[in-house]
Amino acid sequence: MLKPGKYMFGGFDVGGPWSIDFAEDVGIKCYAILSGSCWLEMDGEPASIRLEEGDCVLLARGRPFRITTDQSMPPVDFETAYPRPLRGQILTVNGGGDLLGVGGYFELAGNHSDILLGSLPPVVHIQKQSDRTPMRWAMQELMRELREPQPGGVLVAEHLLQMILLQVLRLHLASGAGNRVGWLFALADAQMSTALYAIHGEPAHRWTLAELAELANMSRSTFAVKFKALVGTAPMDYLTRWRMLLAGERLRNSRDSVADIALSIGYESESAFSTAFKRVMGCPPRRYVLAAADGLGIAV
């Protein structure tokens, strides 16, 4: 549903002092430092972050930021200094040799990126030695693909970068750091994940609070309180939203009728489905379809 769409990746090999500004953007950016060190400065964050060899950083909110090897050096705008996209290449600056890294950018094509990004802090910094180990192979192989282009290398590099991205998310979940509210963190909880997988796997089932609590091996009241604390919404509200998100994707990407879609997610009445859809998604199903056909975005 998030649909990683536009993406870009490449490497950077920097020599001497370097200070680059990156403008506000959408999507997710991920950087890994293979050798050397630098500073990351982000708008809205009080302290600079030191990035050392082996560190990875995930930037999830699209805020303006700066990467610099010399904090006293005035920065230059990235798009002005390097107007050509990297697209799988290595950018060499000042002859290289002091800072070597790889990075990528993912723009989520789905309309529901807040499902993921809303539960993440602006910066996820992976720096523990034990956490670097699972990513080292992917980082080294990604740089090899960039340095020694081979047939299919762009596709291989893309998947390696996605592996790094997913590993960063896993390590962030395991660390217990930052805001712990959202479905992403709830999936890391054994009891809540059982209920979430059930909802995701059978959205048309007429789930009750009692059934979900039983799956989680909890009382109804305890389950309801814990679910809302971890996910950020009540279980039945989450179920309704999940159904509407699924319906929205089918409305946009299939020719199924509204009645068929309503039935597939557990609504026997098209009118009941339409009422729920409008409440959650902000407009009736048929208008949602028209907006998709016209290429218009609808805020949800």
mmCIF file of C-alpha atoms in Angstrom:
data_model
loop_
_atom_site.group_PDB
_atom_site.id
_atom_site.type_symbol
_atom_site.label_atom_id
_atom_site.label_comp_id
_atom_site.label_asym_id
_atom_site.label_seq_id
_atom_site.Cartn_x
_atom_site.Cartn_y
_atom_site.Cartn_z
ATOM 1 C CA MET A 1 0.000 0.000 0.000
ATOM 2 C CA LEU A 2 2.935 2.319 0.590
ATOM 3 C CA LYS A 3 4.238 1.554 -2.918
ATOM 4 C CA PRO A 4 7.868 2.704 -3.055
ATOM 5 C CA GLY A 5 7.805 4.625 -6.306
ATOM 6 C CA LYS A 6 10.466 7.051 -7.477
ATOM 7 C CA TYR A 7 13.865 6.235 -6.086
ATOM 8 C CA MET A 8 17.453 7.297 -6.560
ATOM 9 C CA PHE A 9 20.711 5.953 -5.171
ATOM 10 C CA GLY A 10 24.415 6.435 -5.539
ATOM 11 C CA GLY A 11 27.734 6.792 -3.782
ATOM 12 C CA PHE A 12 29.866 9.715 -2.735
ATOM 13 C CA ASP A 13 33.654 9.798 -2.420
ATOM 14 C CA VAL A 14 34.760 13.092 -0.848
ATOM 15 C CA GLY A 15 38.177 14.595 -0.309
ATOM 16 C CA GLY A 16 38.883 17.582 1.906
ATOM 17 C CA PRO A 17 36.243 19.863 3.450
ATOM 18 C CA TRP A 18 32.693 19.507 2.133
ATOM 19 C CA SER A 19 29.381 21.028 3.237
ATOM 20 C CA ILE A 20 26.129 20.381 1.375
ATOM 21 C CA ASP A 21 22.561 21.581 2.031
ATOM 22 C CA PHE A 22 19.612 19.380 1.090
ATOM 23 C CA ALA A 23 16.215 21.049 0.659
ATOM 24 C CA GLU A 24 12.910 19.931 2.168
ATOM 25 C CA ASP A 25 11.552 16.884 0.378
ATOM 26 C CA VAL A 26 9.141 13.971 0.652
ATOM 27 C CA GLY A 27 9.882 10.308 1.062
ATOM 28 C CA ILE A 28 12.670 8.511 2.886
ATOM 29 C CA LYS A 29 16.425 9.014 2.646
ATOM 30 C CA CYS A 30 18.963 6.480 3.854
ATOM 31 C CA TYR A 31 22.746 6.954 4.100
ATOM 32 C CA ALA A 32 25.539 4.588 5.133
ATOM 33 C CA ILE A 33 29.130 5.654 5.881
ATOM 34 C CA LEU A 34 31.676 3.125 4.619
ATOM 35 C CA SER A 35 34.795 5.037 5.637
ATOM 36 C CA GLY A 36 35.621 8.414 7.136
ATOM 37 C CA SER A 37 33.243 10.557 9.171
ATOM 38 C CA CYS A 38 31.009 13.607 8.844
ATOM 39 C CA TRP A 39 28.302 15.600 10.608
ATOM 40 C CA LEU A 40 24.553 15.562 10.014
ATOM 41 C CA GLU A 41 22.636 18.723 10.922
ATOM 42 C CA MET A 42 18.835 18.748 10.571
ATOM 43 C CA ASP A 43 16.369 21.605 10.856
ATOM 44 C CA GLY A 44 14.421 21.337 14.100
ATOM 45 C CA GLU A 45 16.967 19.103 15.824
ATOM 46 C CA PRO A 46 19.024 20.849 18.523
ATOM 47 C CA ALA A 47 22.200 18.782 18.225
ATOM 48 C CA SER A 48 24.401 17.760 15.321
ATOM 49 C CA ILE A 49 24.897 14.006 14.790
ATOM 50 C CA ARG A 50 28.364 12.588 14.263
ATOM 51 C CA LEU A 51 28.381 9.840 11.619
ATOM 52 C CA GLU A 52 31.318 7.445 11.823
ATOM 53 C CA GLU A 53 32.478 4.540 9.683
ATOM 54 C CA GLY A 54 29.788 1.839 9.674
ATOM 55 C CA ASP A 55 26.956 4.151 10.783
ATOM 56 C CA CYS A 56 23.633 4.277 8.979
ATOM 57 C CA VAL A 57 21.044 7.030 9.183
ATOM 58 C CA LEU A 58 17.419 7.090 8.077
ATOM 59 C CA LEU A 59 15.697 10.437 7.459
ATOM 60 C CA ALA A 60 11.935 9.944 7.405
ATOM 61 C CA ARG A 61 10.272 13.352 7.624
ATOM 62 C CA GLY A 62 11.652 15.254 4.641
ATOM 63 C CA ARG A 63 13.103 18.117 6.693
ATOM 64 C CA PRO A 64 15.966 20.206 5.279
ATOM 65 C CA PHE A 65 19.351 18.905 6.417
ATOM 66 C CA ARG A 66 23.093 19.307 5.894
ATOM 67 C CA ILE A 67 25.953 16.834 5.589
ATOM 68 C CA THR A 68 29.331 18.384 6.308
ATOM 69 C CA THR A 69 32.903 17.385 7.063
ATOM 70 C CA ASP A 70 33.631 20.902 8.383
ATOM 71 C CA GLN A 71 30.898 22.613 10.435
ATOM 72 C CA SER A 72 32.547 26.012 10.028
ATOM 73 C CA MET A 73 32.321 25.828 6.234
ATOM 74 C CA PRO A 74 29.408 27.640 4.504
ATOM 75 C CA PRO A 75 27.236 25.015 2.779
ATOM 76 C CA VAL A 76 26.275 24.931 -0.880
ATOM 77 C CA ASP A 77 22.933 23.722 -2.209
ATOM 78 C CA PHE A 78 23.102 20.131 -3.465
ATOM 79 C CA GLU A 79 20.909 20.604 -6.523
ATOM 80 C CA THR A 80 22.851 23.725 -7.533
ATOM 81 C CA ALA A 81 26.268 22.146 -7.081
ATOM 82 C CA TYR A 82 25.310 18.752 -8.545
ATOM 83 C CA PRO A 83 22.367 19.263 -10.918
ATOM 84 C CA ARG A 84 22.659 15.826 -12.525
ATOM 85 C CA PRO A 85 21.041 12.977 -10.536
ATOM 86 C CA LEU A 86 23.421 10.224 -9.443
ATOM 87 C CA ARG A 87 21.283 7.338 -10.734
ATOM 88 C CA GLY A 88 23.581 4.555 -9.598
ATOM 89 C CA GLN A 89 26.860 6.442 -9.990
ATOM 90 C CA ILE A 90 29.555 7.551 -7.564
ATOM 91 C CA LEU A 91 30.002 11.270 -7.060
ATOM 92 C CA THR A 92 33.683 12.143 -6.587
ATOM 93 C CA VAL A 93 34.417 15.462 -4.863
ATOM 94 C CA ASN A 94 37.880 17.061 -4.529
ATOM 95 C CA GLY A 95 39.553 13.866 -5.676
ATOM 96 C CA GLY A 96 37.903 11.727 -2.975
ATOM 97 C CA GLY A 97 39.651 9.643 -0.358
ATOM 98 C CA ASP A 98 38.413 11.072 2.969
ATOM 99 C CA LEU A 99 34.712 10.175 3.139
ATOM 100 C CA LEU A 100 33.084 7.246 1.354
ATOM 101 C CA GLY A 101 29.376 6.544 1.605
ATOM 102 C CA VAL A 102 26.266 5.341 -0.170
ATOM 103 C CA GLY A 103 22.792 6.775 -0.065
ATOM 104 C CA GLY A 104 19.342 6.443 -1.500
ATOM 105 C CA TYR A 105 16.023 8.180 -1.738
ATOM 106 C CA PHE A 106 12.602 6.518 -1.826
ATOM 107 C CA GLU A 107 9.420 8.382 -2.634
ATOM 108 C CA LEU A 108 6.329 6.477 -1.533
ATOM 109 C CA ALA A 109 3.805 6.478 -4.346
ATOM 110 C CA GLY A 110 0.882 5.375 -2.192
ATOM 111 C CA ASN A 111 -1.368 7.945 -0.525
ATOM 112 C CA HIS A 112 -0.847 6.562 2.959
ATOM 113 C CA SER A 113 2.832 7.189 3.724
ATOM 114 C CA ASP A 114 1.815 8.509 7.158
ATOM 115 C CA ILE A 115 1.173 4.868 8.110
ATOM 116 C CA LEU A 116 4.932 4.355 8.162
ATOM 117 C CA LEU A 117 6.485 7.797 8.408
ATOM 118 C CA GLY A 118 4.151 9.060 11.124
ATOM 119 C CA SER A 119 5.534 6.532 13.598
ATOM 120 C CA LEU A 120 9.205 7.283 12.925
ATOM 121 C CA PRO A 121 11.356 10.043 14.420
ATOM 122 C CA PRO A 122 12.952 12.580 12.038
ATOM 123 C CA VAL A 123 16.328 10.808 12.348
ATOM 124 C CA VAL A 124 17.018 7.127 12.977
ATOM 125 C CA HIS A 125 20.719 6.700 13.736
ATOM 126 C CA ILE A 126 22.219 3.188 13.757
ATOM 127 C CA GLN A 127 25.635 3.337 15.404
ATOM 128 C CA LYS A 128 26.139 0.390 17.776
ATOM 129 C CA GLN A 129 28.852 -1.984 16.615
ATOM 130 C CA SER A 130 26.551 -4.977 17.045
ATOM 131 C CA ASP A 131 23.916 -3.289 14.866
ATOM 132 C CA ARG A 132 26.330 -2.473 12.056
ATOM 133 C CA THR A 133 27.263 -6.124 11.475
ATOM 134 C CA PRO A 134 24.004 -7.251 9.800
ATOM 135 C CA MET A 135 24.271 -4.370 7.302
ATOM 136 C CA ARG A 136 27.981 -4.571 6.505
ATOM 137 C CA TRP A 137 27.639 -7.137 3.709
ATOM 138 C CA ALA A 138 24.843 -5.245 1.951
ATOM 139 C CA MET A 139 26.765 -1.959 2.227
ATOM 140 C CA GLN A 140 29.943 -3.467 0.779
ATOM 141 C CA GLU A 141 28.072 -5.193 -2.037
ATOM 142 C CA LEU A 142 26.202 -1.988 -2.885
ATOM 143 C CA MET A 143 29.464 -0.076 -3.246
ATOM 144 C CA ARG A 144 30.898 -2.923 -5.349
ATOM 145 C CA GLU A 145 27.925 -2.683 -7.730
ATOM 146 C CA LEU A 146 28.475 1.074 -8.038
ATOM 147 C CA ARG A 147 32.240 0.774 -8.589
ATOM 148 C CA GLU A 148 32.137 -2.219 -10.944
ATOM 149 C CA PRO A 149 28.996 -1.916 -13.124
ATOM 150 C CA GLN A 150 27.697 -5.218 -14.453
ATOM 151 C CA PRO A 151 24.567 -6.279 -16.371
ATOM 152 C CA GLY A 152 21.593 -5.927 -14.042
ATOM 153 C CA GLY A 153 23.680 -3.934 -11.577
ATOM 154 C CA VAL A 154 21.108 -1.172 -11.134
ATOM 155 C CA LEU A 155 18.438 -3.683 -10.099
ATOM 156 C CA VAL A 156 20.831 -5.470 -7.721
ATOM 157 C CA ALA A 157 21.882 -2.160 -6.156
ATOM 158 C CA GLU A 158 18.257 -1.103 -5.731
ATOM 159 C CA HIS A 159 17.440 -4.288 -3.815
ATOM 160 C CA LEU A 160 20.566 -3.998 -1.691
ATOM 161 C CA LEU A 161 19.572 -0.479 -0.692
ATOM 162 C CA GLN A 162 16.067 -1.699 0.192
ATOM 163 C CA MET A 163 17.683 -4.404 2.361
ATOM 164 C CA ILE A 164 19.634 -1.714 4.208
ATOM 165 C CA LEU A 165 16.476 0.367 4.631
ATOM 166 C CA LEU A 166 14.526 -2.588 6.065
ATOM 167 C CA GLN A 167 17.401 -3.555 8.345
ATOM 168 C CA VAL A 168 17.554 -0.009 9.732
ATOM 169 C CA LEU A 169 13.814 -0.185 10.475
ATOM 170 C CA ARG A 170 14.247 -3.568 12.191
ATOM 171 C CA LEU A 171 17.101 -2.312 14.337
ATOM 172 C CA HIS A 172 15.137 0.793 15.266
ATOM 173 C CA LEU A 173 12.206 -1.385 16.337
ATOM 174 C CA ALA A 174 14.482 -3.588 18.419
ATOM 175 C CA SER A 175 16.203 -0.626 20.076
ATOM 176 C CA GLY A 176 13.063 0.660 21.793
ATOM 177 C CA ALA A 177 14.136 4.231 21.046
ATOM 178 C CA GLY A 178 11.916 7.154 20.093
ATOM 179 C CA ASN A 179 8.153 7.361 19.809
ATOM 180 C CA ARG A 180 6.695 3.908 20.437
ATOM 181 C CA VAL A 181 3.175 4.554 19.151
ATOM 182 C CA GLY A 182 2.061 3.182 15.781
ATOM 183 C CA TRP A 183 1.298 -0.107 14.027
ATOM 184 C CA LEU A 184 4.985 -0.529 13.153
ATOM 185 C CA PHE A 185 5.944 -0.747 16.824
ATOM 186 C CA ALA A 186 2.861 -2.766 17.691
ATOM 187 C CA LEU A 187 4.054 -5.461 15.266
ATOM 188 C CA ALA A 188 7.089 -5.910 17.498
ATOM 189 C CA ASP A 189 4.814 -6.836 20.422
ATOM 190 C CA ALA A 190 3.900 -10.544 20.458
ATOM 191 C CA GLN A 191 0.331 -10.035 21.686
ATOM 192 C CA MET A 192 -0.518 -7.036 19.509
ATOM 193 C CA SER A 193 1.092 -8.506 16.406
ATOM 194 C CA THR A 194 -1.179 -11.551 16.652
ATOM 195 C CA ALA A 195 -4.253 -9.315 16.534
ATOM 196 C CA LEU A 196 -2.845 -7.091 13.778
ATOM 197 C CA TYR A 197 -1.906 -10.029 11.569
ATOM 198 C CA ALA A 198 -5.427 -11.390 12.010
ATOM 199 C CA ILE A 199 -6.974 -8.053 10.982
ATOM 200 C CA HIS A 200 -4.613 -7.668 8.035
ATOM 201 C CA GLY A 201 -5.058 -11.267 6.915
ATOM 202 C CA GLU A 202 -8.862 -11.427 7.111
ATOM 203 C CA PRO A 203 -10.262 -7.901 6.784
ATOM 204 C CA ALA A 204 -13.714 -9.210 5.785
ATOM 205 C CA HIS A 205 -14.118 -11.247 8.957
ATOM 206 C CA ARG A 206 -16.571 -9.777 11.458
ATOM 207 C CA TRP A 207 -13.991 -9.267 14.141
ATOM 208 C CA THR A 208 -15.135 -8.436 17.636
ATOM 209 C CA LEU A 209 -13.135 -7.022 20.486
ATOM 210 C CA ALA A 210 -13.596 -10.311 22.337
ATOM 211 C CA GLU A 211 -12.194 -12.371 19.425
ATOM 212 C CA LEU A 212 -9.135 -10.175 19.011
ATOM 213 C CA ALA A 213 -8.503 -10.176 22.759
ATOM 214 C CA GLU A 214 -8.731 -13.969 22.805
ATOM 215 C CA LEU A 215 -6.163 -14.217 19.991
ATOM 216 C CA ALA A 216 -3.856 -12.013 22.045
ATOM 217 C CA ASN A 217 -4.566 -14.134 25.135
ATOM 218 C CA MET A 218 -5.780 -11.106 27.074
ATOM 219 C CA SER A 219 -8.954 -9.857 28.655
ATOM 220 C CA ARG A 220 -11.038 -7.493 26.530
ATOM 221 C CA SER A 221 -10.397 -4.469 28.713
ATOM 222 C CA THR A 222 -6.650 -5.053 29.019
ATOM 223 C CA PHE A 223 -6.355 -5.730 25.280
ATOM 224 C CA ALA A 224 -8.284 -2.577 24.365
ATOM 225 C CA VAL A 225 -6.124 -0.382 26.592
ATOM 226 C CA LYS A 226 -2.830 -1.871 25.385
ATOM 227 C CA PHE A 227 -3.859 -1.800 21.716
ATOM 228 C CA LYS A 228 -4.723 1.894 21.854
ATOM 229 C CA ALA A 229 -1.547 2.698 23.770
ATOM 230 C CA LEU A 230 0.673 0.938 21.224
ATOM 231 C CA VAL A 231 -1.189 1.522 17.943
ATOM 232 C CA GLY A 232 -2.619 4.939 18.754
ATOM 233 C CA THR A 233 -6.256 4.069 18.048
ATOM 234 C CA ALA A 234 -8.933 1.685 19.342
ATOM 235 C CA PRO A 235 -9.029 -1.841 17.833
ATOM 236 C CA MET A 236 -12.355 -1.420 16.026
ATOM 237 C CA ASP A 237 -11.321 1.986 14.693
ATOM 238 C CA TYR A 238 -8.106 0.466 13.384
ATOM 239 C CA LEU A 239 -10.073 -2.348 11.718
ATOM 240 C CA THR A 240 -12.349 0.156 9.993
ATOM 241 C CA ARG A 241 -9.423 2.278 8.781
ATOM 242 C CA TRP A 242 -7.587 -0.784 7.485
ATOM 243 C CA ARG A 243 -10.653 -1.877 5.548
ATOM 244 C CA MET A 244 -11.056 1.590 4.037
ATOM 245 C CA LEU A 245 -7.396 1.758 3.015
ATOM 246 C CA LEU A 246 -7.760 -1.583 1.242
ATOM 247 C CA ALA A 247 -10.963 -0.400 -0.405
ATOM 248 C CA GLY A 248 -9.299 2.821 -1.521
ATOM 249 C CA GLU A 249 -6.507 0.899 -3.240
ATOM 250 C CA ARG A 250 -8.978 -1.290 -5.101
ATOM 251 C CA LEU A 251 -11.083 1.694 -6.089
ATOM 252 C CA ARG A 252 -8.009 3.338 -7.583
ATOM 253 C CA ASN A 253 -6.399 0.294 -9.152
ATOM 254 C CA SER A 254 -9.168 -2.073 -10.238
ATOM 255 C CA ARG A 255 -12.435 -2.047 -12.135
ATOM 256 C CA ASP A 256 -14.355 -3.786 -9.364
ATOM 257 C CA SER A 257 -17.714 -2.309 -8.492
ATOM 258 C CA VAL A 258 -18.270 -0.471 -5.220
ATOM 259 C CA ALA A 259 -20.651 -3.242 -4.155
ATOM 260 C CA ASP A 260 -18.058 -5.975 -4.803
ATOM 261 C CA ILE A 261 -15.366 -4.068 -2.928
ATOM 262 C CA ALA A 262 -17.713 -3.460 -0.008
ATOM 263 C CA LEU A 263 -18.514 -7.181 0.191
ATOM 264 C CA SER A 264 -14.832 -8.154 0.004
ATOM 265 C CA ILE A 265 -14.008 -6.219 3.179
ATOM 266 C CA GLY A 266 -17.001 -7.330 5.203
ATOM 267 C CA TYR A 267 -19.836 -4.927 4.293
ATOM 268 C CA GLU A 268 -23.054 -6.499 3.003
ATOM 269 C CA SER A 269 -24.616 -3.072 2.446
ATOM 270 C CA GLU A 270 -23.088 -0.691 -0.106
ATOM 271 C CA SER A 271 -24.660 2.264 1.703
ATOM 272 C CA ALA A 272 -23.078 1.276 5.036
ATOM 273 C CA PHE A 273 -19.727 0.908 3.306
ATOM 274 C CA SER A 274 -20.070 4.287 1.589
ATOM 275 C CA THR A 275 -20.886 5.986 4.888
ATOM 276 C CA ALA A 276 -17.857 4.441 6.587
ATOM 277 C CA PHE A 277 -15.614 5.207 3.602
ATOM 278 C CA LYS A 278 -16.603 8.881 3.564
ATOM 279 C CA ARG A 279 -16.029 9.177 7.320
ATOM 280 C CA VAL A 280 -12.525 7.695 7.133
ATOM 281 C CA MET A 281 -11.296 8.797 3.686
ATOM 282 C CA GLY A 282 -12.967 12.187 3.464
ATOM 283 C CA CYS A 283 -15.167 11.641 0.395
ATOM 284 C CA PRO A 284 -17.621 9.074 -1.036
ATOM 285 C CA PRO A 285 -16.203 6.052 -2.931
ATOM 286 C CA ARG A 286 -17.332 7.217 -6.385
ATOM 287 C CA ARG A 287 -15.729 10.617 -5.930
ATOM 288 C CA TYR A 288 -12.557 8.852 -4.823
ATOM 289 C CA VAL A 289 -12.566 6.917 -8.102
ATOM 290 C CA LEU A 290 -13.087 10.093 -10.145
ATOM 291 C CA ALA A 291 -10.261 11.825 -8.338
ATOM 292 C CA ALA A 292 -7.960 8.900 -9.130
ATOM 293 C CA ALA A 293 -8.961 9.020 -12.802
ATOM 294 C CA ASP A 294 -8.248 12.749 -12.925
ATOM 295 C CA GLY A 295 -4.895 12.316 -11.189
ATOM 296 C CA LEU A 296 -5.948 14.367 -8.198
ATOM 297 C CA GLY A 297 -4.722 13.702 -4.675
ATOM 298 C CA ILE A 298 -7.157 13.352 -1.800
ATOM 299 C CA ALA A 299 -5.949 14.037 1.701
ATOM 300 C CA VAL A 300 -6.724 11.229 4.105
#
